[in-house]
Short mmCIF file of C-alpha atoms in Angstrom, two decimals:
data_model
loop_
_atom_site.label_atom_id
_atom_site.label_comp_id
_atom_site.label_asym_id
_atom_site.label_seq_id
_atom_site.Cartn_x
_atom_site.Cartn_y
_atom_site.Cartn_z
CA MET O 1 89.34 -12.64 15.32
CA PHE O 2 87.65 -13.91 17.52
CA CYS O 3 86.03 -11.04 19.27
CA TYR O 4 85.09 -9.72 14.76
CA LEU O 5 83.15 -12.80 14.95
CA LEU O 6 81.86 -11.97 17.66
CA LEU O 7 81.33 -8.97 17.23
CA TYR O 8 80.60 -10.01 13.54
CA LEU O 9 77.47 -12.47 14.36
CA CYS O 10 76.16 -9.36 17.20
CA LEU O 11 75.88 -7.85 14.10
CA ILE O 12 73.85 -9.79 12.02
CA ALA O 13 71.63 -10.73 15.48
CA THR O 14 70.34 -7.05 15.68
CA HIS O 15 69.29 -7.05 11.71
CA LYS O 16 67.66 -9.74 12.39
CA PHE O 17 65.44 -8.91 14.78
CA LYS O 18 65.16 -5.35 13.76
CA CYS O 19 63.52 -6.56 10.52
CA ILE O 20 61.61 -9.30 12.51
CA SER O 21 60.18 -6.78 14.19
CA ASN O 22 60.23 -3.68 11.10
CA ASN O 23 57.88 -6.38 9.36
CA SER O 24 56.03 -7.90 12.82
CA ASN O 25 55.35 -3.26 12.54
CA LYS O 26 54.02 -4.09 9.06
CA VAL O 27 51.62 -7.56 10.22
CA LEU O 28 50.15 -5.48 13.24
CA LYS O 29 49.59 -2.29 10.94
CA LYS O 30 47.75 -4.09 8.45
CA ASN O 31 45.04 -6.24 10.95
CA ASP O 32 44.52 -3.18 11.85
CA ASN O 33 43.75 -1.48 8.64
CA THR O 34 42.07 -4.63 7.84
CA LYS O 35 40.57 -3.59 11.38
CA ALA O 36 39.84 -0.29 9.55
CA LEU O 37 38.28 -1.83 5.96
CA LEU O 38 35.58 -4.38 8.45
CA TYR O 39 34.37 -1.40 10.71
CA ILE O 40 33.96 1.14 7.88
CA LYS O 41 32.30 -1.64 5.70
CA LEU O 42 30.10 -2.77 8.98
CA GLU O 43 28.41 0.41 9.60
CA LYS O 44 28.02 1.02 6.03
CA HIS O 45 25.77 -1.88 6.00
CA TYR O 46 24.72 -1.17 9.45
CA ASN O 47 24.11 2.16 7.42
CA ILE O 48 21.37 0.39 5.06
CA LEU O 49 19.79 -1.61 7.39
CA ILE O 50 19.36 1.46 9.67
CA LYS O 51 17.80 3.31 6.08
CA LYS O 52 15.54 -0.08 5.12
CA LYS O 53 14.18 0.18 8.79
CA GLN O 54 13.06 3.26 8.52
CA LYS O 55 12.01 3.06 5.60
CA ARG O 56 9.99 0.15 5.51
CA ASN O 57 8.65 1.78 9.18
CA LYS O 58 7.30 5.28 6.84
CA LEU O 59 5.62 2.56 3.96
CA ARG O 60 3.65 1.14 6.74
CA ASN O 61 2.84 4.95 8.92
CA SER O 62 1.56 5.11 5.28
CA ILE O 63 0.27 1.97 4.44
CA ASP O 64 -1.88 2.71 7.72
CA PHE O 65 -3.26 6.39 6.44
CA TYR O 66 -4.53 5.77 3.75
CA ILE O 67 -6.11 3.30 4.86
CA ASP O 68 -8.00 4.82 7.68
CA LYS O 69 -8.23 7.16 4.78
CA PHE O 70 -10.14 5.07 2.93
CA LEU O 71 -12.15 3.23 5.01
CA PHE O 72 -16.16 3.93 5.72
CA SER O 73 -16.86 7.05 8.42
CA SER O 74 -20.46 7.58 9.59
CA TYR O 75 -19.07 11.22 9.08
CA GLU O 76 -19.16 10.70 5.18
CA ASN O 77 -22.70 10.32 4.77
CA GLU O 78 -23.85 13.96 6.76
CA ASP O 79 -24.88 16.48 3.68
CA ARG O 80 -22.10 19.17 3.08
CA ASN O 81 -23.23 22.74 2.81
CA VAL O 82 -19.33 23.76 2.10
CA TYR O 83 -16.10 21.96 -0.26
CA ASP O 84 -12.59 22.92 0.11
CA VAL O 85 -12.54 21.54 -3.89
CA ASN O 86 -8.48 23.81 -3.71
CA LYS O 87 -7.58 21.06 -0.86
CA MET O 88 -8.02 18.47 -3.57
CA ASN O 89 -5.02 19.24 -5.42
CA ILE O 90 -6.83 19.12 -9.04
CA ASP O 91 -5.96 21.47 -12.14
CA SER O 92 -9.72 22.31 -12.37
CA ASN O 93 -8.58 23.76 -16.12
CA ALA O 94 -8.86 19.46 -16.52
CA LEU O 95 -12.30 18.93 -14.78
CA ASP O 96 -14.63 21.10 -13.61
CA VAL O 97 -15.19 20.15 -9.80
CA SER O 98 -15.42 23.99 -8.46
CA ARG O 99 -19.37 24.48 -9.36
CA ASP O 100 -20.80 20.86 -8.76
CA PHE O 101 -18.53 18.45 -6.65
CA LEU O 102 -20.44 19.03 -3.19
CA TYR O 103 -23.91 18.05 -5.38
CA ILE O 104 -22.33 14.81 -6.99
CA GLN O 105 -21.12 14.00 -3.45
CA ASN O 106 -23.94 14.01 -1.88
CA GLU O 107 -25.48 12.02 -4.56
CA ILE O 108 -23.08 9.86 -3.77
CA ASN O 109 -24.56 10.46 0.00
CA LYS O 110 -27.41 9.35 -0.48
CA ASN O 111 -27.34 6.52 -2.37
CA VAL O 112 -25.28 5.16 0.32
CA SER O 113 -27.32 6.38 2.87
CA LYS O 114 -30.13 4.60 1.39
CA SER O 115 -27.14 1.62 0.85
CA PHE O 116 -27.46 1.34 4.71
CA ASN O 117 -30.76 2.10 5.70
CA GLU O 118 -31.76 -1.51 3.72
CA LYS O 119 -33.26 -3.53 5.84
CA LYS O 120 -30.73 -6.91 4.45
CA PHE O 121 -27.41 -3.93 5.85
CA GLN O 122 -29.49 -1.98 8.45
CA ARG O 123 -27.36 -4.28 11.67
CA ILE O 124 -23.49 -4.34 8.92
CA PHE O 125 -22.05 -1.44 10.80
CA GLU O 126 -23.14 -3.75 14.23
CA ASN O 127 -22.23 -7.22 12.52
CA GLN O 128 -18.77 -5.76 12.31
CA LYS O 129 -15.81 -7.13 13.54
CA ARG O 130 -12.47 -5.36 14.44
CA TYR O 131 -9.86 -7.24 11.95
CA SER O 132 -6.63 -8.94 13.41
CA ILE O 133 -3.64 -11.09 12.30
CA ASN O 134 -5.22 -13.66 13.11
CA SER O 135 -7.79 -13.84 11.54
CA LYS O 136 -9.25 -16.89 9.53
CA ASN O 137 -9.72 -15.50 7.01
CA PRO O 138 -8.36 -11.83 4.55
CA PRO O 139 -9.62 -9.24 4.62
CA TYR O 140 -12.18 -8.14 2.97
CA VAL O 141 -14.17 -4.95 1.39
CA PHE O 142 -17.55 -4.68 0.23
CA HIS O 143 -19.42 -1.45 0.47
CA PRO O 144 -23.63 -2.37 -0.42
CA ILE O 145 -24.12 0.38 -3.01
CA TYR O 146 -22.11 -2.43 -5.48
CA SER O 147 -25.74 -4.44 -5.42
CA ASN O 148 -28.86 -2.34 -4.30
CA VAL O 149 -28.78 -0.02 -7.63
CA ASP O 150 -31.86 -1.76 -11.02
CA ILE O 151 -30.58 -2.97 -13.23
CA LYS O 152 -33.01 -5.23 -15.08
CA LYS O 153 -32.97 -8.68 -13.72
CA THR O 154 -32.00 -10.02 -17.14
CA HIS O 155 -28.49 -8.69 -17.90
CA ARG O 156 -25.42 -9.25 -18.60
CA PHE O 157 -24.46 -7.60 -15.72
CA LYS O 158 -25.31 -9.54 -12.89
CA ILE O 159 -25.44 -7.43 -10.49
CA LYS O 160 -26.54 -9.32 -7.38
CA LYS O 161 -23.58 -11.14 -6.87
CA TYR O 162 -21.62 -8.69 -4.80
CA GLU O 163 -23.93 -8.71 -1.71
CA ASN O 164 -25.25 -12.51 -2.09
CA ILE O 165 -21.16 -13.49 -2.38
CA PHE O 166 -20.63 -10.81 1.10
CA THR O 167 -23.93 -12.10 2.84
CA TYR O 168 -22.93 -15.76 1.92
CA LEU O 169 -19.49 -15.58 3.31
CA ASN O 170 -21.69 -14.73 6.32
CA LYS O 171 -23.98 -16.43 6.75
CA GLU O 172 -22.26 -19.69 6.28
CA GLY O 173 -19.61 -18.76 8.33
CA ILE O 174 -16.76 -19.31 5.03
CA TYR O 175 -15.22 -15.63 6.64
CA ASP O 176 -15.73 -13.66 10.08
CA SER O 177 -17.46 -10.65 9.81
CA ASN O 178 -14.33 -8.73 10.00
CA TYR O 179 -15.26 -6.55 6.62
CA PHE O 180 -14.28 -3.57 5.89
CA ILE O 181 -16.74 -1.32 4.16
CA PRO O 182 -14.79 1.74 1.83
CA SER O 183 -15.48 5.01 2.54
CA ASN O 184 -17.89 7.17 -0.64
CA GLU O 185 -15.70 10.48 -0.18
CA ILE O 186 -14.34 10.70 -3.40
CA LYS O 187 -12.42 13.55 -3.53
CA GLU O 188 -9.23 11.41 -3.08
CA VAL O 189 -9.96 9.78 -6.27
CA PHE O 190 -9.78 12.55 -7.98
CA LYS O 191 -6.89 13.75 -9.25
CA TYR O 192 -5.88 10.20 -9.73
CA MET O 193 -8.76 8.70 -12.15
CA LEU O 194 -8.18 12.08 -13.76
CA LYS O 195 -4.31 10.49 -14.71
CA ALA O 196 -5.66 6.24 -15.48
CA HIS O 197 -8.44 8.62 -18.05
CA ASP O 198 -9.05 11.21 -19.66
CA SER O 199 -10.98 14.54 -18.63
CA CYS O 200 -14.02 14.67 -21.15
CA PHE O 201 -14.55 11.08 -19.97
CA ILE O 202 -15.09 11.34 -16.89
CA ASN O 203 -17.12 14.46 -17.60
CA ASN O 204 -19.00 12.73 -19.37
CA MET O 205 -19.71 10.34 -16.79
CA LEU O 206 -20.80 12.44 -14.39
CA ASN O 207 -22.63 15.05 -15.81
CA ILE O 208 -24.96 12.00 -15.88
CA ILE O 209 -25.38 12.97 -12.26
CA ARG O 210 -25.34 16.74 -12.35
CA ASN O 211 -27.89 16.72 -15.52
CA ASN O 212 -30.01 12.86 -14.63
CA GLU O 213 -30.40 12.13 -17.62
CA PRO O 214 -29.15 8.29 -18.24
CA VAL O 215 -27.44 7.32 -20.66
CA GLU O 216 -27.45 3.96 -23.09
CA MET O 217 -23.37 3.15 -23.71
CA TYR O 218 -20.73 0.76 -22.64
CA GLU O 219 -23.57 -1.69 -23.11
CA LEU O 220 -25.30 -0.71 -19.79
CA ASP O 221 -28.56 1.47 -18.93
CA LEU O 222 -26.03 4.36 -17.44
CA PHE O 223 -27.99 6.35 -14.44
CA PRO O 224 -27.22 8.59 -11.42
CA ASP O 225 -27.19 5.79 -9.51
CA LEU O 226 -25.10 3.80 -10.90
CA ILE O 227 -22.20 5.67 -12.07
CA CYS O 228 -22.71 6.45 -7.72
CA ARG O 229 -21.57 2.89 -7.45
CA PHE O 230 -19.47 3.11 -9.87
CA LEU O 231 -17.25 5.61 -8.40
CA VAL O 232 -16.99 4.05 -4.69
CA GLU O 233 -16.22 0.42 -5.93
CA ILE O 234 -12.96 3.02 -7.02
CA ASN O 235 -12.80 3.37 -3.28
CA GLY O 236 -13.24 -0.56 -2.95
CA THR O 237 -9.59 -1.47 -4.73
CA ILE O 238 -7.80 1.75 -4.14
CA LEU O 239 -8.40 0.14 0.07
CA SER O 240 -8.20 -3.31 -1.03
CA SER O 241 -4.99 -3.30 -2.12
CA LEU O 242 -3.71 -1.15 0.74
CA LEU O 243 -5.06 -3.93 3.03
CA ALA O 244 -2.63 -6.35 0.45
CA LEU O 245 -0.31 -4.76 1.40
CA LYS O 246 -0.13 -4.96 5.35
CA TYR O 247 -1.46 -8.23 5.00
CA SER O 248 -0.36 -10.50 1.79
CA ILE O 249 -3.02 -10.44 0.90
CA SER O 250 -6.78 -8.73 0.13
CA MET O 251 -10.31 -9.77 -1.17
CA HIS O 252 -12.75 -7.47 -3.37
CA ILE O 253 -16.07 -8.48 -3.16
CA GLY O 254 -15.97 -6.00 -6.37
CA GLY O 255 -14.09 -4.09 -8.70
CA GLY O 256 -12.29 -5.36 -12.13
CA ASN O 257 -14.09 -3.74 -14.79
CA HIS O 258 -10.09 -4.30 -16.28
CA HIS O 259 -12.61 -2.76 -20.57
CA SER O 260 -12.69 1.12 -19.59
CA LYS O 261 -9.58 2.33 -21.81
CA ARG O 262 -8.81 5.96 -21.64
CA ASP O 263 -11.17 7.75 -22.97
CA ARG O 264 -14.16 5.66 -22.66
CA GLY O 265 -15.87 2.78 -20.69
CA ASP O 266 -16.42 -0.76 -22.52
CA GLY O 267 -17.92 -4.35 -21.65
CA PHE O 268 -19.97 -3.40 -18.60
CA CYS O 269 -16.97 -1.15 -17.26
CA ILE O 270 -16.86 2.78 -16.85
CA PHE O 271 -14.13 3.62 -15.02
CA ASN O 272 -10.89 1.29 -14.11
CA ASP O 273 -10.44 1.13 -10.88
CA VAL O 274 -7.03 -1.18 -11.25
CA ALA O 275 -5.24 1.04 -13.41
CA ILE O 276 -6.99 4.58 -10.66
CA ALA O 277 -5.82 2.31 -7.71
CA ILE O 278 -2.49 1.45 -9.61
CA TYR O 279 -1.93 5.33 -10.37
CA PHE O 280 -2.84 6.06 -6.41
CA LEU O 281 -0.39 3.64 -5.21
CA LEU O 282 2.51 5.06 -8.16
CA SER O 283 2.15 8.66 -6.78
CA ASN O 284 3.01 7.82 -3.13
CA LYS O 285 5.22 6.18 -3.59
CA ILE O 286 3.74 2.77 -1.81
CA ILE O 287 5.41 0.73 -4.27
CA GLU O 288 7.71 0.82 -7.51
CA ASN O 289 6.19 -1.78 -9.57
CA ALA O 290 2.43 -3.77 -9.93
CA ILE O 291 1.58 -6.32 -11.42
CA ILE O 292 -1.77 -6.87 -13.25
CA LEU O 293 -2.39 -10.71 -13.43
CA ASP O 294 -6.00 -11.28 -15.85
CA LEU O 295 -7.58 -14.24 -15.91
CA ASP O 296 -10.60 -13.20 -16.59
CA VAL O 297 -12.69 -15.15 -19.71
CA HIS O 298 -11.93 -12.02 -21.90
CA GLN O 299 -9.01 -10.44 -22.19
CA GLY O 300 -8.39 -7.16 -19.47
CA ASP O 301 -7.74 -5.11 -22.82
CA GLY O 302 -8.71 -1.28 -20.60
CA THR O 303 -5.88 -1.83 -18.44
CA ALA O 304 -3.29 -3.19 -20.81
CA GLU O 305 -3.91 -0.20 -22.85
CA ILE O 306 -3.78 2.03 -19.68
CA PHE O 307 -0.56 0.57 -19.31
CA GLU O 308 1.01 0.11 -22.00
CA ASN O 309 4.50 1.27 -22.32
CA PHE O 310 4.71 1.66 -18.65
CA LYS O 311 8.12 -0.58 -17.50
CA ASN O 312 7.06 -0.36 -13.81
CA VAL O 313 2.91 -2.57 -14.70
CA LYS O 314 3.22 -6.01 -16.43
CA THR O 315 0.08 -6.18 -17.57
CA ILE O 316 -0.57 -10.46 -17.60
CA SER O 317 -3.62 -11.90 -19.56
CA LEU O 318 -5.06 -15.48 -20.42
CA HIS O 319 -8.54 -14.82 -21.82
CA CYS O 320 -9.88 -16.82 -24.75
CA LYS O 321 -8.73 -15.57 -28.43
CA ASN O 322 -12.17 -16.48 -29.37
CA ASN O 323 -14.04 -14.07 -26.73
CA TYR O 324 -14.75 -11.18 -26.32
CA PRO O 325 -13.43 -8.84 -27.68
CA LEU O 326 -13.47 -9.26 -30.92
CA LEU O 327 -10.22 -6.34 -31.38
CA LYS O 328 -7.05 -7.04 -28.60
CA LYS O 329 -5.15 -4.08 -27.29
CA ASN O 330 -1.32 -5.73 -26.81
CA SER O 331 -0.47 -6.92 -22.89
CA THR O 332 2.82 -7.70 -22.06
CA ILE O 333 2.20 -10.91 -21.71
CA ASP O 334 -0.77 -12.93 -23.71
CA ILE O 335 -1.77 -15.77 -22.76
CA GLU O 336 -4.59 -17.03 -25.69
CA LEU O 337 -6.50 -19.90 -25.19
CA ASP O 338 -8.51 -21.54 -28.20
CA PRO O 339 -12.00 -22.27 -27.04
CA PHE O 340 -13.36 -25.19 -25.27
CA ILE O 341 -9.45 -26.12 -23.31
CA LYS O 342 -10.43 -27.95 -21.08
CA ASP O 343 -8.64 -27.90 -16.90
CA ASN O 344 -5.30 -29.81 -17.47
CA GLU O 345 -4.48 -27.69 -20.28
CA TYR O 346 -5.33 -25.02 -19.08
CA LEU O 347 -3.78 -25.11 -15.53
CA ASN O 348 -0.50 -26.26 -17.51
CA LEU O 349 -0.02 -22.70 -19.85
CA TYR O 350 -0.68 -20.88 -16.60
CA GLN O 351 1.45 -22.59 -14.05
CA ASN O 352 4.28 -21.48 -16.90
CA VAL O 353 3.08 -18.52 -16.87
CA LEU O 354 3.16 -18.75 -12.49
CA ARG O 355 6.45 -20.02 -12.83
CA ASN O 356 8.15 -16.37 -14.77
CA ILE O 357 6.40 -14.20 -12.17
CA LYS O 358 9.45 -13.70 -9.83
CA LYS O 359 9.30 -10.68 -6.88
CA LYS O 360 10.09 -7.47 -8.05
CA GLU O 361 11.16 -4.63 -4.78
CA SER O 362 7.84 -2.90 -3.55
CA SER O 363 5.68 -4.78 -5.57
CA ILE O 364 2.27 -5.27 -5.35
CA ILE O 365 -0.02 -8.23 -8.43
CA PHE O 366 -3.41 -6.80 -9.03
CA TYR O 367 -5.48 -10.65 -8.77
CA LEU O 368 -8.28 -10.25 -11.89
CA ALA O 369 -10.05 -13.95 -10.34
CA GLY O 370 -12.62 -13.83 -13.06
CA VAL O 371 -14.97 -17.20 -12.75
CA ASP O 372 -16.15 -15.80 -16.83
CA ILE O 373 -13.58 -19.34 -17.50
CA SER O 374 -16.83 -22.03 -15.85
CA LYS O 375 -17.90 -24.92 -17.86
CA ASP O 376 -20.68 -22.67 -16.75
CA ASP O 377 -20.76 -19.77 -17.17
CA ASP O 378 -23.40 -18.24 -20.23
CA LEU O 379 -19.76 -16.17 -21.47
CA GLY O 380 -17.16 -18.09 -21.52
CA LEU O 381 -16.09 -21.11 -24.54
CA LEU O 382 -14.40 -22.08 -22.10
CA LEU O 383 -15.18 -26.17 -20.50
CA ILE O 384 -13.06 -24.85 -16.79
CA SER O 385 -14.44 -26.95 -14.28
CA ASP O 386 -15.24 -26.50 -10.76
CA GLU O 387 -12.22 -27.88 -9.12
CA GLY O 388 -9.64 -26.10 -11.74
CA ILE O 389 -10.86 -23.14 -10.81
CA TYR O 390 -9.87 -23.35 -7.52
CA LYS O 391 -6.98 -25.22 -8.11
CA ARG O 392 -5.62 -22.06 -10.29
CA ASP O 393 -6.56 -19.79 -7.52
CA TYR O 394 -4.60 -21.68 -5.03
CA LEU O 395 -1.78 -21.92 -7.41
CA THR O 396 -1.91 -18.31 -7.99
CA TYR O 397 -1.62 -17.55 -4.02
CA GLN O 398 0.99 -19.95 -3.90
CA MET O 399 2.59 -18.12 -5.92
CA ALA O 400 2.52 -14.70 -4.70
CA ILE O 401 3.01 -15.99 -0.50
CA LYS O 402 5.72 -18.11 -2.23
CA ASN O 403 7.35 -14.91 -3.74
CA GLU O 404 6.14 -13.05 -0.59
CA ILE O 405 4.50 -11.03 -2.90
CA PRO O 406 1.38 -8.88 -1.99
CA ILE O 407 -2.17 -9.96 -3.71
CA VAL O 408 -5.80 -8.02 -3.71
CA THR O 409 -8.48 -9.25 -5.72
CA VAL O 410 -11.22 -8.10 -7.60
CA LEU O 411 -13.87 -10.19 -9.21
CA SER O 412 -13.88 -9.44 -12.63
CA GLY O 413 -15.96 -12.07 -14.52
CA GLY O 414 -19.15 -14.19 -13.73
CA TYR O 415 -21.76 -13.88 -16.26
CA ASN O 416 -23.82 -17.58 -15.20
CA ASP O 417 -27.65 -16.55 -15.77
CA CYS O 418 -28.42 -17.94 -12.36
CA GLU O 419 -27.60 -16.12 -9.04
CA ASP O 420 -26.47 -18.92 -6.87
CA ILE O 421 -25.02 -20.86 -8.94
CA LEU O 422 -22.59 -18.04 -10.14
CA THR O 423 -22.09 -17.24 -6.41
CA GLN O 424 -20.98 -20.51 -5.39
CA LYS O 425 -18.91 -19.67 -8.24
CA HIS O 426 -16.81 -16.83 -6.72
CA LEU O 427 -16.83 -17.88 -3.56
CA LEU O 428 -14.11 -21.35 -4.51
CA THR O 429 -11.36 -17.46 -5.15
CA PHE O 430 -12.48 -17.08 -1.51
CA LYS O 431 -12.10 -20.52 -0.05
CA ALA O 432 -8.39 -21.26 -1.92
CA ALA O 433 -7.50 -17.60 -0.70
CA LYS O 434 -8.74 -18.71 3.10
CA ASP O 435 -6.80 -21.91 2.66
CA SER O 436 -3.59 -20.31 1.42
CA TRP O 437 -4.27 -17.91 4.13
CA ASN O 438 -4.74 -20.36 6.85
CA TYR O 439 -1.45 -21.64 4.70
CA MET O 440 0.93 -19.11 5.14
CA SER O 441 -0.08 -19.01 8.63
CA ASP O 442 0.81 -22.11 9.86
#
């Protein structure tokens, strides 16, 4: 009996050992499976990180490549005898460039040479310093042709303000002389101009150069030198946007022609440089989304019209409702202001706008920093102080830094009849950008 009992106990013990052994194997097997799944997840995550890094490197290389393309080169001012238009990838049916593109480019080159030969700009290259990320100011872009056009001094379009701002920034040491000068080669931008504007409108503007026939339209006396100036300004805005993508903030002493529509110019604006720049960036897959933050006192009706049906381009306009243009377009967000509002009301409304701007993948902000909101502006109708302008701009740059969105500033409007006062208004924006830049560096 005892033997049977002992055998029974042995059998039970053996069975229990087998059960424990089997369970251990199951646990080990389960652990192995868990490790395998974890390894697969880690490998997948690693591959995603590698792809993101490769994408970032490719994007950086692309940005650097195009920065070089849109920088001025002394070679550009040489007269051309041959221009291979076929390499421009432009539909010859859309734009008649094959016949006389060479002539147009050479006319631009002549105007640029004339600008550089002005006594005040003869040392512009000699004085230019190499830009560094450790600079005390964000990168900024300027071309002498922006102001070297003869229009009536009494005209509302204060064309001398561009060189005044540039001179003051350097003379007073507000910014280092590490400026960027945009290319005057326009072959790179033609196909993007055709995306933003109708070919008929572009040809009409180029005919002013071709035929040397001045035309009065869009509140301007249009003549060849002025059209050349607006063409170079497009390059300036594109270059500025690329610099913003590289350095986070950039400033263009020019640009912001937001009244220009698909089929015509308007309100001192010929070509919509911001729209063309966005088409350039989107087409070359440098960005996926863009925000146009238009703080000019006048609605950016041209930009709103061009991007009305774009889901990846958001147009935001904060403007005086009783001001030009009479017929407003539909921006993504329109904040219409009553005339004669002051700093507190204006800034409170604007801060609500800024709170709703969120970071999106591969995005950029085009900031139209019009100073025609000033209480001293001749065309503004608002009562914003200098302190209010500075605070508006500083809040804008802080929002961009906080959300890690590159921001490029274009001047847009400002119409004080006194050029020195107008210059000081625009300099508020550059000072706010510099202060934000140094805050970011700290």
